[in-house]
Amino acid sequence: MANEGDPSQLFSIPDLWRPSNWLDQTFTEPNKGTTTPNPLFALNPTTVATTKTNFSRPHGLLAAQDTKSFDRPPDGRDSDGFFKLPSLLRELASEADIEPRSLVDDEGQRPLSAAEASLCSSDVMADGHDDDSDFWLFSDDESATKPDHQLCTWEAFEQPDQSCEGVPLFLSEAGPAAFDTLLASHKAAGGEPDILSSDFYCACLLNLALGRSSLLFSWDVEKKTFVKTSPGLRISGLSRDLVGAVDSLCLDCGTSARKLQAFAEKSSTTAATPTRVALARVVARLVDAVRSELSACGRRAQSVLQLQAAVQPVQSILSYFKALVKRLSRQKSDEALLSCLFQEAEAAEYQSEIIKECTREVLRILSRPWIEFVEEWIGLKPEEGFALDKKGSGKGFVKVADMMWIDDQGFELEEADYFFDEKKLPTFVGEDMGQVIFETGRNLRFLHEHHPEHVLSRPDVVAQAGPPKLEWEFEWEAISKLEAKARQYREQLSRAIEGLSPASAGTATVATPRPKKRKYSAAGLECFGQDEAQVEARLLASIDQLSQPLEDSETQDDITRLLKAHLYRAANLPRGSASLSPNWTLVPLLSFGPAIEAQSQLVSRECMRLLFSAHQLRTHIDLLHQYFLLGNGVFCSRLAHALFDPDLSSAERRSGVALGGSSAMGLRLGGRRTWPPASSELRLALMGVLSECYQPQPSTSASPGRAAATAPPPRGHARAASSSSHPDLPGDLSFAVRDLTPEEIDRCMNPDSLEALDFLRLSYRPPAALRAVMAPSTLLRYDRIFRLLLRILRMLYVADELLVRRYAGDGEGESNASVRLRLEARHFVKQVAAHFFETGIAMPWRRFEAWLERAQEELGASRDSGGSRHSPDAVREQQERVIDEMMAVLLLRKRQAPVMALLEEIFGVVLRFAKGLRLRSMGWGGNEETPEELYKAFRKKVDAFVTVCKGLGEKMAASSSASYGDSGRDRSCVEQLLLRLDMAGFYGKQTMM
């Protein structure tokens, strides 16, 4: 290198070419004072290899020989050459050719003196190489016959070559005897421990590692561990510390095996759940497998080191599973146990390959009971044993409980139904996946109950389509195969549903399984009626079969095969695409999602198709809209006249007075004093109103609910059609009397109160097949809406009567307060009714109809794709969402109760005003409130109502400032109501009378 001393050269190496200082050092020979080169760094490997110390030779001989070897002066020709062999090393190399026994006399007792050894060395040098010959050039034969060094490997240790003998250079190479002698020279005051045979001690250690007692190690029941019977024993060539370390390793392995075996035996008899029984079995199999492998490998061990190498992988596995079982046994339920095991399997990704694969296999085995229940619940596997029905208490995350609802008579009834218990799901199953599993199973029970002949209700046809199994998959390749199999299963089962057989079947019809024959018919055990030769032939065949060797009945489960194949060959584990394995948070979804999604789409599609076609879902939904939501204009007109028209004939029974005959009869709520009507009067007044007003939906494409705009027929022709000509209404729709509390009954007794018609209700009972869509809670909300709309219908009739019928007061002119109250009351009632019917009923219902139309269209298009994203639960949820939106606009929510109370008070003032006008016109004057007092009360309550609505809108605006959700829609509805009532701010001004 140029300019090595320049500090600017960052990569310069100072004194790179300078030789080592050790080569310049010299060696002064003892007793002579002569200086020779230092032989420490001589480069002749033969000299180093052949000048090994013999431990059987006295130190004096070595000292004499070494001293003698330095007496020969070096050759002058080689003193200046760096790569020349020094003369001293040539002498040592010549001396190395002499066998070690030549340094001993013939009798082998007296060692040779230094002079005699030097003489022997001189004789050998005479026949050696020339001093001028190059020592570093060896012939191939010489290097092959005389190796310069010996390579120490484990293979050579396990299979030592006895022919290669040499003098050891280090103490560790001298054998166990030298090590024992060294230990004896440094023995403690207590005495040297006894030395046992290596084979005997290894056998005891192997039994200890297997968890068995032996002569040296016994099981202590109280301490629950192994104890060493003679702690002072050791093996030749090993210290007590090293023996203690090996003992500790085998002790930990054996103790873990005993504890795991005890846990398996105890849990097999006391476990009450399938998952815990599976845990006990897998622990027992794991212990048996590792014991079998350790026993076979331990018997081949020739030393303690080999036994230690055999015990270490077993000890690591048993110690890991001992800690794992301890954590799993603390869990209270099977779901918590599986959740904990999943977390441990995820953490095992950072353990060794064999532990990782074993933990995954344990997760597969322990999850099998839960997976089998999921397969049976969603229909991928036939149900074994007792089928899950509504008579039991449920299983797993499916809970069977009684559902409470109010019947037509107002009584509480109970009916068992399936409920989803999300607390019983393992944590690795997401809430969305759990909900899909539950809905799929419940929809499948709908098919089993109402359509037992359906393809999905026949396990044999489903099994013929080859349903995919739910298994844990941890590699992308296996996940891809699972997705392909799920698609194939969905396509084949879709063809079977459409009337074709799966692709694997060659016929156009699905083959039904034939009944199995009796088991003993093929065995031929009957001997009666057979001749002697046949009986003898059967006996000889039976004897020949019994003489065959027994088959290997050893259980070869997955974890046993895994341990037997890879316990001592963990490097040969098939890694596959381990580097591309999915994240553990996605493993459950990728493993179970394809099969669950395919089955869910098939079941949901068939349920929706049957609901629309066989069970007429749209017809029943349209019926609820026509009657409960007053979407039928003919029904609204007929009902209003039957209840409020004072010009109709009375249906009230009077002594000596015949009923109206062919003329229309009604309750005449506005022109009578006795209330409530009798049941017979109610039947006569409302007879035929429901059936004659029913307008069935012409087709599925037509939008129901448009009949509200149809003009009512003439009053004289209202009963022209006979009720017998109309079929029964869907759901046995009829009028009924509501079950009321005593307080509510008292309020109904007053015909001029707003609650006078609260006893009247519509009785509707959906078919059993539609109960999953029309829940009792949903029907109760329909009933609440009908009661409010019936009040609104009465207020509309009263408001119209206030404008049409001008009641005169005792011959005097009508006051200004009466006129203003007449006009303002009609405006208020009309705007509130328009807001309720248009914004509260019509708009949400149109969105619901559009959603049903899209669902039905997608259902027809999903035949090619094999699935549908809509399900009966989706229809129920959508319907409940629409009803909730209606109740929010109609002020029927609990938090809107004060606003509804103000509205009812305003309606009460209007009814009292109409009552006073009616009584004065009929000459029944009394002490009623004056129009001025009523108008003042009306204005005060309307102002309060408008103020409360404004405050409610501002509160909703503050809560919906971030996003436009339900609160934003409610705010919009409140603003629309305020705009209808008080566009110019009339109610916010102080007007003078």
Short mmCIF file of N, CA, C and O in Angstrom, two decimals, residues 281-282 285-286 289 354 357-366 368 469 471-472 554-567 573:
data_model
loop_
_atom_site.label_atom_id
_atom_site.label_comp_id
_atom_site.label_asym_id
_atom_site.label_seq_id
_atom_site.Cartn_x
_atom_site.Cartn_y
_atom_site.Cartn_z
N ARG A 281 -57.97 -36.77 25.86
CA ARG A 281 -57.52 -37.79 24.92
C ARG A 281 -56.27 -37.36 24.16
O ARG A 281 -55.35 -38.15 23.96
N VAL A 282 -56.24 -36.09 23.74
CA VAL A 282 -55.08 -35.65 22.98
C VAL A 282 -53.84 -35.58 23.86
O VAL A 282 -52.71 -35.86 23.40
N ARG A 285 -52.63 -39.22 24.16
CA ARG A 285 -51.98 -39.67 22.94
C ARG A 285 -50.61 -39.00 22.77
O ARG A 285 -49.66 -39.64 22.30
N LEU A 286 -50.51 -37.76 23.12
CA LEU A 286 -49.23 -37.06 23.01
C LEU A 286 -48.19 -37.68 23.92
O LEU A 286 -47.04 -37.91 23.51
N ALA A 289 -47.14 -41.04 22.53
CA ALA A 289 -46.32 -40.93 21.32
C ALA A 289 -44.89 -40.52 21.66
O ALA A 289 -43.93 -41.12 21.15
N ILE A 354 -41.64 -28.09 15.61
CA ILE A 354 -42.42 -29.23 16.09
C ILE A 354 -43.47 -28.77 17.09
O ILE A 354 -44.61 -29.27 17.10
N GLU A 357 -46.33 -27.00 15.08
CA GLU A 357 -47.21 -27.93 14.38
C GLU A 357 -48.06 -28.73 15.37
O GLU A 357 -49.25 -28.99 15.11
N CYS A 358 -47.49 -29.10 16.52
CA CYS A 358 -48.27 -29.84 17.52
C CYS A 358 -49.38 -28.97 18.09
O CYS A 358 -50.51 -29.44 18.31
N THR A 359 -49.12 -27.71 18.35
CA THR A 359 -50.15 -26.83 18.88
C THR A 359 -51.26 -26.61 17.87
O THR A 359 -52.45 -26.57 18.22
N ARG A 360 -50.91 -26.49 16.61
CA ARG A 360 -51.94 -26.37 15.59
C ARG A 360 -52.80 -27.62 15.53
O ARG A 360 -54.04 -27.54 15.39
N GLU A 361 -52.16 -28.78 15.65
CA GLU A 361 -52.91 -30.03 15.60
C GLU A 361 -53.82 -30.17 16.81
O GLU A 361 -54.96 -30.66 16.71
N VAL A 362 -53.35 -29.74 17.97
CA VAL A 362 -54.20 -29.77 19.16
C VAL A 362 -55.39 -28.83 18.99
O VAL A 362 -56.52 -29.14 19.40
N LEU A 363 -55.18 -27.67 18.37
CA LEU A 363 -56.28 -26.76 18.10
C LEU A 363 -57.30 -27.40 17.16
O LEU A 363 -58.52 -27.24 17.36
N ARG A 364 -56.83 -28.13 16.17
CA ARG A 364 -57.76 -28.83 15.27
C ARG A 364 -58.58 -29.87 16.02
O ARG A 364 -59.80 -29.98 15.84
N ILE A 365 -57.92 -30.65 16.87
CA ILE A 365 -58.61 -31.73 17.56
C ILE A 365 -59.60 -31.19 18.58
O ILE A 365 -60.75 -31.65 18.66
N LEU A 366 -59.19 -30.21 19.36
CA LEU A 366 -60.08 -29.69 20.39
C LEU A 366 -61.23 -28.87 19.80
O LEU A 366 -62.29 -28.75 20.44
N ARG A 368 -62.80 -29.72 17.16
CA ARG A 368 -63.66 -30.61 16.39
C ARG A 368 -65.08 -30.70 16.95
O ARG A 368 -66.05 -30.65 16.18
N LYS A 469 -65.85 -29.41 4.38
CA LYS A 469 -65.76 -29.53 5.83
C LYS A 469 -65.12 -28.28 6.42
O LYS A 469 -64.29 -27.62 5.80
N GLU A 471 -62.58 -26.89 8.59
CA GLU A 471 -61.28 -27.28 9.12
C GLU A 471 -60.41 -26.05 9.26
O GLU A 471 -60.56 -25.07 8.52
N TRP A 472 -59.48 -26.13 10.20
CA TRP A 472 -58.49 -25.06 10.34
C TRP A 472 -57.49 -25.17 9.20
O TRP A 472 -56.91 -26.23 8.97
N GLU A 554 -53.10 -50.02 16.90
CA GLU A 554 -52.59 -48.79 17.46
C GLU A 554 -53.25 -47.58 16.79
O GLU A 554 -53.38 -47.52 15.57
N THR A 555 -53.72 -46.68 17.59
CA THR A 555 -54.39 -45.50 17.08
C THR A 555 -53.38 -44.55 16.45
O THR A 555 -52.49 -44.04 17.11
N GLN A 556 -53.54 -44.36 15.18
CA GLN A 556 -52.63 -43.47 14.45
C GLN A 556 -53.37 -42.19 14.12
O GLN A 556 -53.75 -41.93 12.99
N ASP A 557 -53.61 -41.39 15.14
CA ASP A 557 -54.25 -40.11 14.89
C ASP A 557 -53.21 -39.14 14.35
O ASP A 557 -52.03 -39.46 14.21
N ASP A 558 -53.69 -37.94 14.06
CA ASP A 558 -52.82 -36.97 13.39
C ASP A 558 -51.65 -36.55 14.26
O ASP A 558 -50.51 -36.44 13.78
N ILE A 559 -51.90 -36.31 15.52
CA ILE A 559 -50.81 -35.84 16.38
C ILE A 559 -49.81 -36.96 16.63
O ILE A 559 -48.60 -36.72 16.75
N THR A 560 -50.26 -38.21 16.69
CA THR A 560 -49.34 -39.33 16.86
C THR A 560 -48.46 -39.49 15.63
O THR A 560 -47.24 -39.69 15.73
N ARG A 561 -49.07 -39.41 14.44
CA ARG A 561 -48.28 -39.51 13.22
C ARG A 561 -47.29 -38.36 13.11
O ARG A 561 -46.16 -38.53 12.64
N LEU A 562 -47.71 -37.19 13.52
CA LEU A 562 -46.82 -36.03 13.45
C LEU A 562 -45.61 -36.21 14.34
O LEU A 562 -44.46 -35.95 13.94
N LEU A 563 -45.82 -36.67 15.56
CA LEU A 563 -44.70 -36.84 16.50
C LEU A 563 -43.80 -38.00 16.08
O LEU A 563 -42.58 -37.90 16.20
N LYS A 564 -44.38 -39.08 15.62
CA LYS A 564 -43.56 -40.22 15.21
C LYS A 564 -42.71 -39.91 13.98
O LYS A 564 -41.62 -40.46 13.81
N ALA A 565 -43.21 -39.04 13.14
CA ALA A 565 -42.49 -38.74 11.90
C ALA A 565 -41.48 -37.61 12.06
O ALA A 565 -40.46 -37.60 11.36
N HIS A 566 -41.71 -36.68 12.95
CA HIS A 566 -40.90 -35.47 12.96
C HIS A 566 -40.38 -35.09 14.33
O HIS A 566 -39.88 -33.97 14.49
N LEU A 567 -40.52 -35.94 15.33
CA LEU A 567 -40.01 -35.56 16.65
C LEU A 567 -38.50 -35.38 16.63
O LEU A 567 -37.97 -34.40 17.16
N LEU A 573 -39.93 -31.16 8.52
CA LEU A 573 -41.34 -30.79 8.53
C LEU A 573 -41.69 -30.07 7.24
O LEU A 573 -40.96 -29.19 6.79
#
